[in-house]
Amino acid sequence: MRRRLPTSHAGAGAALAGGAPAGAGPADGKRPGPDRGSLLVRLDEKFSPYLYVSPFFLLFFGFGLFPIGYTLYVSLHEWQLISESPDDWVGLGNYARLISDEYFWNALFNTLSIWVLSTVPQLLLALGLAHLLNIRLRARTAFRMGVVLPNVASVAAVGIIFTQLFGRDFGLVNWALDLVGIGPVDWQAGRASSHAVISVMVIWRWTGYNALIYLAAMQTVPRERYEAALTEGASGFQMFRHITIPSLRPVIVFTVIISTIQGLQLFAEPLLFDPTPGGVTGGSDRQFQTLTVYLYEQGFREFDFGYAATIAWVMFLIIIVAAAVNYLITRRIRSSD
């Protein structure tokens, strides 16, 4: 005859078996609440990414977006730093003044001229230099490090050295020209000669940087394409023209646009090349004054911050147009591939 367990013993056995008797609850009589640990984990997963990236947006707003918006506000005012009422509203008056300003158009022409003279040879030299660094050479690492040294050098030092090299009376370049029977050239006096010297500064400083960009892109081209071309009897120049160049088209477009932006912001080279101490006119006849130098002249010598902000915004719009052209060209190249 089987004995029945007491009720308390039966409940304990059910609890040991993994179940709970009906109606059983916590000892303190309270209902179980949400797990605080899991709630904190969910909140951490949801909001932590925004917290981690927030410093960038705070810095961008404080030092990027807000200055751009405030510059637009200043450009709509007659903002004279030394005036008693520096913030008189003029609307688009500064922009209308800019259209009829011959000094602005002169600076724009000088900027575009120097950009063409510096960018085209610079990118061609960078492309050829990258091709040489991509082949098997002894001490390739040393050569690759050496080509970027001009970009690391101080732009002030570069400007001073090149100004001495192209000096009219004691410059090394004029001394070399005198050896072949060519008289001394006053490089700073002429428009064409001054543009050439400033372009040489830019070429010397940025060719190695662009060469490394091209070199990185060349190393992504599949070697099988070159091997297949070799089996068909293609020469090195033919492979460079029909394989390397088409593969680098998006990168070439990128470097052209970056060089355009840098060319529009050219400032230190023409400022240091000016023979007048502290001069910001780009020569005696403004023959090599660029847009940024003209902006600096209006803002920090004439103290006309409203007009200087207008020049800055026009330059910003030109850069936006250049970026849009970059997007359209890149999109067309990708659609054609």
Coordinates of C-alpha atoms in Angstrom, one line a residue:
M1 CA 0.0 0.0 0.0
R2 CA 1.5 3.3 -1.2
R3 CA 1.7 6.2 1.3
R4 CA 0.7 9.7 0.2
L5 CA 3.2 12.5 0.7
P6 CA 2.1 15.5 2.7
T7 CA 1.0 18.6 0.8
S8 CA 4.1 20.5 1.8
H9 CA 6.3 17.7 0.6
A10 CA 4.5 17.5 -2.7
G11 CA 4.9 21.1 -3.3
A12 CA 8.6 20.9 -2.6
G13 CA 8.9 17.9 -4.9
A14 CA 7.2 19.9 -7.7
A15 CA 9.6 22.8 -7.2
L16 CA 12.6 20.5 -7.3
A17 CA 11.2 19.0 -10.6
G18 CA 11.4 22.5 -12.2
G19 CA 7.8 23.5 -11.8
A20 CA 5.9 25.6 -9.3
P21 CA 2.7 25.0 -7.7
A22 CA -0.3 26.9 -8.9
G23 CA -0.7 30.3 -7.3
A24 CA 2.9 30.3 -6.1
G25 CA 4.7 33.7 -6.2
P26 CA 7.8 35.5 -4.9
A27 CA 8.4 35.2 -1.2
D28 CA 7.9 39.0 -0.6
G29 CA 4.6 39.0 -2.5
K30 CA 5.8 41.5 -5.2
R31 CA 5.4 41.0 -9.0
P32 CA 8.6 40.7 -10.9
G33 CA 9.6 43.9 -12.8
P34 CA 11.7 44.6 -15.9
D35 CA 15.4 43.6 -15.8
R36 CA 17.3 46.9 -15.3
G37 CA 20.4 45.3 -16.8
S38 CA 18.8 44.4 -20.1
L39 CA 17.2 47.9 -20.2
L40 CA 20.6 49.6 -19.8
V41 CA 22.0 47.4 -22.5
R42 CA 19.3 48.3 -25.0
L43 CA 19.7 52.0 -24.2
D44 CA 23.5 51.7 -24.6
E45 CA 23.1 50.0 -28.0
K46 CA 20.6 52.6 -29.2
F47 CA 22.3 55.8 -28.1
S48 CA 26.0 55.1 -27.7
P49 CA 26.8 55.4 -31.5
Y50 CA 25.3 58.9 -31.5
L51 CA 27.3 59.8 -28.4
Y52 CA 30.5 58.5 -30.0
V53 CA 30.1 60.6 -33.2
S54 CA 28.7 63.7 -31.5
P55 CA 32.2 65.4 -31.0
F56 CA 32.7 65.5 -34.7
F57 CA 29.3 67.2 -35.4
L58 CA 29.8 69.6 -32.5
L59 CA 33.2 70.6 -33.8
F60 CA 31.8 70.8 -37.4
F61 CA 29.0 73.0 -36.3
G62 CA 31.2 75.3 -34.2
F63 CA 34.1 75.6 -36.6
G64 CA 32.6 74.8 -40.0
L65 CA 28.9 75.3 -40.4
F66 CA 28.4 78.3 -38.1
P67 CA 31.3 80.3 -39.6
I68 CA 30.0 79.6 -43.1
G69 CA 26.5 80.9 -42.2
Y70 CA 27.9 83.8 -40.3
T71 CA 30.1 84.8 -43.3
L72 CA 26.9 84.8 -45.4
Y73 CA 25.3 87.2 -42.8
V74 CA 28.3 89.5 -42.9
S75 CA 28.4 89.6 -46.7
L76 CA 24.9 91.1 -46.6
H77 CA 26.1 94.0 -44.5
E78 CA 28.4 97.0 -44.8
W79 CA 30.7 95.6 -42.2
Q80 CA 33.6 98.0 -41.5
L81 CA 35.7 97.0 -38.6
I82 CA 36.8 100.5 -37.7
S83 CA 33.3 102.1 -38.3
E84 CA 30.9 103.2 -35.6
S85 CA 28.1 101.3 -37.2
P86 CA 29.7 98.3 -38.8
D87 CA 26.6 96.2 -39.5
D88 CA 24.5 98.4 -41.9
W89 CA 22.3 96.2 -44.0
V90 CA 23.0 96.4 -47.8
G91 CA 21.5 93.2 -49.1
L92 CA 23.1 92.1 -52.3
G93 CA 24.9 95.4 -52.7
N94 CA 28.3 93.8 -52.0
Y95 CA 27.6 91.2 -54.7
A96 CA 26.7 93.9 -57.2
R97 CA 29.9 95.7 -56.3
L98 CA 31.8 92.5 -56.9
I99 CA 30.5 92.2 -60.5
S100 CA 31.8 95.6 -61.5
D101 CA 35.1 95.2 -59.5
E102 CA 38.0 95.0 -62.0
Y103 CA 40.4 94.0 -59.3
F104 CA 38.3 90.9 -58.5
W105 CA 38.2 89.8 -62.2
N106 CA 41.9 90.4 -62.4
A107 CA 42.5 88.2 -59.3
L108 CA 40.1 85.6 -60.8
F109 CA 42.1 85.6 -64.1
N110 CA 45.4 85.3 -62.2
T111 CA 44.0 82.4 -60.1
L112 CA 42.8 80.5 -63.2
S113 CA 46.0 81.1 -65.1
I114 CA 48.2 79.9 -62.3
W115 CA 45.9 76.9 -61.8
V116 CA 46.2 75.9 -65.5
L117 CA 50.0 76.4 -65.6
S118 CA 50.5 74.4 -62.4
T119 CA 47.8 71.6 -62.5
V120 CA 48.3 70.2 -66.0
P121 CA 52.1 69.7 -65.8
Q122 CA 51.8 68.6 -62.2
L123 CA 49.3 65.8 -62.9
L124 CA 51.2 64.7 -66.0
L125 CA 54.5 64.5 -64.0
A126 CA 52.8 62.8 -61.1
L127 CA 51.3 60.2 -63.5
G128 CA 54.7 59.4 -65.0
L129 CA 56.4 59.4 -61.6
A130 CA 53.9 57.0 -60.2
H131 CA 54.4 54.7 -63.2
L132 CA 58.2 54.7 -62.5
L133 CA 57.7 54.0 -58.8
N134 CA 55.3 51.1 -59.7
I135 CA 57.9 49.1 -61.6
R136 CA 60.6 47.1 -59.9
L137 CA 63.4 49.5 -58.8
R138 CA 66.1 49.2 -56.2
A139 CA 65.3 51.1 -53.0
R140 CA 61.7 51.7 -54.1
T141 CA 60.6 52.5 -50.5
A142 CA 63.3 55.3 -50.3
F143 CA 62.1 56.8 -53.6
R144 CA 58.5 56.7 -52.5
M145 CA 59.3 58.4 -49.3
G146 CA 61.4 61.0 -51.1
V147 CA 58.7 62.2 -53.5
V148 CA 56.5 63.3 -50.6
L149 CA 59.2 65.3 -48.8
P150 CA 58.4 68.6 -50.7
N151 CA 54.8 68.4 -49.5
V152 CA 56.0 68.0 -45.9
A153 CA 58.3 71.1 -46.2
S154 CA 57.0 74.4 -44.8
V155 CA 55.2 76.4 -47.4
A156 CA 56.9 79.6 -46.0
A157 CA 60.3 78.0 -46.5
V158 CA 59.4 77.0 -50.1
G159 CA 58.2 80.5 -50.9
I160 CA 61.3 82.1 -49.5
I161 CA 63.7 79.7 -51.3
F162 CA 62.0 80.0 -54.6
T163 CA 61.9 83.8 -54.3
Q164 CA 65.7 83.7 -53.8
L165 CA 66.2 81.3 -56.7
F166 CA 64.3 83.5 -59.1
G167 CA 65.7 86.8 -57.8
R168 CA 66.4 89.4 -60.4
D169 CA 69.9 90.5 -59.4
F170 CA 71.4 87.5 -57.5
G171 CA 69.1 84.6 -58.3
L172 CA 70.5 81.3 -59.3
V173 CA 68.1 80.9 -62.3
N174 CA 69.2 84.2 -63.8
W175 CA 72.8 83.2 -63.2
A176 CA 72.2 80.0 -65.2
L177 CA 70.4 81.9 -68.0
D178 CA 73.3 84.4 -68.2
L179 CA 75.7 81.4 -68.9
V180 CA 73.8 80.6 -72.1
G181 CA 73.6 84.3 -73.2
I182 CA 70.1 85.2 -71.9
G183 CA 69.9 88.4 -70.0
P184 CA 68.4 88.6 -66.4
V185 CA 64.7 88.3 -66.2
D186 CA 62.7 90.3 -63.7
W187 CA 60.4 87.4 -62.7
Q188 CA 58.3 89.4 -60.3
A189 CA 57.5 92.3 -62.7
G190 CA 55.8 90.5 -65.6
R191 CA 52.5 88.7 -65.5
A192 CA 53.6 85.6 -67.5
S193 CA 56.9 85.3 -65.7
S194 CA 55.4 85.6 -62.2
H195 CA 52.7 83.1 -63.0
A196 CA 55.4 80.7 -64.2
V197 CA 57.4 81.0 -61.0
I198 CA 54.4 80.5 -58.7
S199 CA 53.3 77.5 -60.8
V200 CA 56.8 76.0 -60.4
M201 CA 56.4 76.3 -56.6
V202 CA 53.0 74.5 -56.7
I203 CA 54.3 71.8 -59.1
W204 CA 57.4 71.2 -56.9
R205 CA 55.2 70.9 -53.7
W206 CA 52.3 68.8 -54.9
T207 CA 53.6 66.5 -57.6
G208 CA 54.9 63.8 -55.2
Y209 CA 51.6 63.9 -53.3
N210 CA 49.6 63.2 -56.4
A211 CA 52.1 60.6 -57.5
L212 CA 51.5 58.6 -54.4
I213 CA 47.7 58.7 -55.0
Y214 CA 48.2 57.4 -58.5
L215 CA 50.7 54.8 -57.3
A216 CA 48.1 53.5 -54.8
A217 CA 45.5 53.3 -57.6
M218 CA 48.0 51.5 -60.0
Q219 CA 48.6 48.8 -57.5
T220 CA 44.9 47.9 -57.5
V221 CA 45.0 47.1 -61.2
P222 CA 44.9 43.3 -61.7
R223 CA 48.3 41.9 -62.8
E224 CA 46.5 39.4 -65.1
R225 CA 45.6 42.2 -67.4
Y226 CA 49.2 43.2 -67.9
E227 CA 50.2 39.5 -68.3
A228 CA 47.6 39.0 -71.0
A229 CA 48.8 42.1 -72.8
L230 CA 52.4 40.8 -72.7
T231 CA 51.4 37.5 -74.2
E232 CA 49.8 39.4 -77.1
G233 CA 53.0 41.4 -77.7
A234 CA 52.0 44.8 -76.3
S235 CA 54.8 47.2 -75.4
G236 CA 55.1 49.0 -72.1
F237 CA 53.8 52.3 -73.4
Q238 CA 50.8 50.5 -75.0
M239 CA 50.0 48.8 -71.7
F240 CA 50.3 52.2 -69.9
R241 CA 48.0 53.8 -72.4
H242 CA 45.3 51.2 -72.8
I243 CA 45.3 49.5 -69.4
T244 CA 46.7 51.9 -66.7
I245 CA 45.2 55.1 -67.9
P246 CA 41.6 53.8 -68.3
S247 CA 41.9 52.1 -64.9
L248 CA 42.8 55.4 -63.3
R249 CA 40.1 57.6 -64.8
P250 CA 38.1 58.1 -61.6
V251 CA 41.3 58.8 -59.6
I252 CA 42.5 61.3 -62.3
V253 CA 39.1 63.1 -62.0
F254 CA 39.5 63.2 -58.3
T255 CA 43.0 64.7 -58.4
V256 CA 41.9 67.3 -61.0
I257 CA 39.1 68.5 -58.7
I258 CA 41.3 68.5 -55.6
S259 CA 43.9 70.5 -57.5
T260 CA 41.2 72.9 -58.7
I261 CA 40.1 73.5 -55.1
Q262 CA 43.7 74.0 -54.0
G263 CA 44.3 76.3 -56.9
L264 CA 41.3 78.5 -56.0
Q265 CA 42.7 78.8 -52.5
L266 CA 46.2 79.6 -53.5
F267 CA 47.5 82.1 -50.9
A268 CA 51.0 81.5 -49.4
E269 CA 53.0 81.3 -52.6
P270 CA 51.9 84.6 -54.2
L271 CA 51.9 86.3 -50.9
L272 CA 55.6 85.3 -50.2
F273 CA 56.6 86.1 -53.8
D274 CA 55.5 89.7 -53.5
P275 CA 58.7 91.8 -53.4
T276 CA 57.0 94.5 -51.2
P277 CA 57.5 93.8 -47.5
G278 CA 54.0 92.9 -46.1
G279 CA 52.5 93.6 -49.6
V280 CA 49.2 92.0 -50.4
T281 CA 48.7 93.4 -53.9
G282 CA 50.4 90.7 -55.8
G283 CA 53.0 92.9 -57.4
S284 CA 53.2 96.5 -58.4
D285 CA 50.4 96.1 -61.0
R286 CA 48.5 93.3 -59.3
Q287 CA 50.0 90.9 -61.9
F288 CA 49.9 87.8 -59.7
Q289 CA 47.3 88.6 -57.1
T290 CA 45.0 85.6 -56.5
L291 CA 41.5 85.5 -55.1
T292 CA 42.6 84.6 -51.6
V293 CA 45.2 87.3 -51.5
Y294 CA 42.6 89.9 -52.7
L295 CA 40.3 88.6 -50.0
Y296 CA 43.0 89.1 -47.4
E297 CA 43.7 92.6 -48.7
Q298 CA 40.0 93.6 -48.4
G299 CA 39.5 92.0 -45.0
F300 CA 42.8 92.7 -43.1
R301 CA 44.2 95.8 -44.8
E302 CA 41.1 97.7 -45.8
F303 CA 39.1 96.2 -42.9
D304 CA 36.1 95.8 -45.2
F305 CA 34.8 92.5 -43.8
G306 CA 31.5 92.7 -45.6
Y307 CA 33.2 92.8 -49.0
A308 CA 35.8 90.2 -48.0
A309 CA 33.0 87.8 -46.9
T310 CA 31.3 88.4 -50.3
I311 CA 34.5 87.3 -52.0
A312 CA 34.7 84.3 -49.8
W313 CA 31.2 83.2 -50.6
V314 CA 31.8 83.6 -54.3
M315 CA 34.8 81.4 -54.0
F316 CA 32.7 78.9 -52.1
L317 CA 30.1 78.8 -54.9
I318 CA 32.9 78.2 -57.4
I319 CA 34.1 75.3 -55.4
I320 CA 30.6 73.9 -55.2
V321 CA 30.4 74.1 -59.0
A322 CA 33.7 72.3 -59.3
A323 CA 32.5 69.5 -56.9
A324 CA 29.3 69.2 -59.0
V325 CA 31.3 68.8 -62.2
N326 CA 33.4 66.1 -60.4
Y327 CA 30.2 64.2 -59.5
L328 CA 28.8 64.4 -63.0
I329 CA 32.0 63.3 -64.7
T330 CA 32.5 60.5 -62.2
R331 CA 29.0 59.3 -62.7
R332 CA 29.3 59.4 -66.5
I333 CA 32.6 57.4 -66.3
R334 CA 31.0 54.8 -64.1
S335 CA 28.0 54.4 -66.3
S336 CA 30.2 54.0 -69.4
D337 CA 32.3 51.2 -67.8

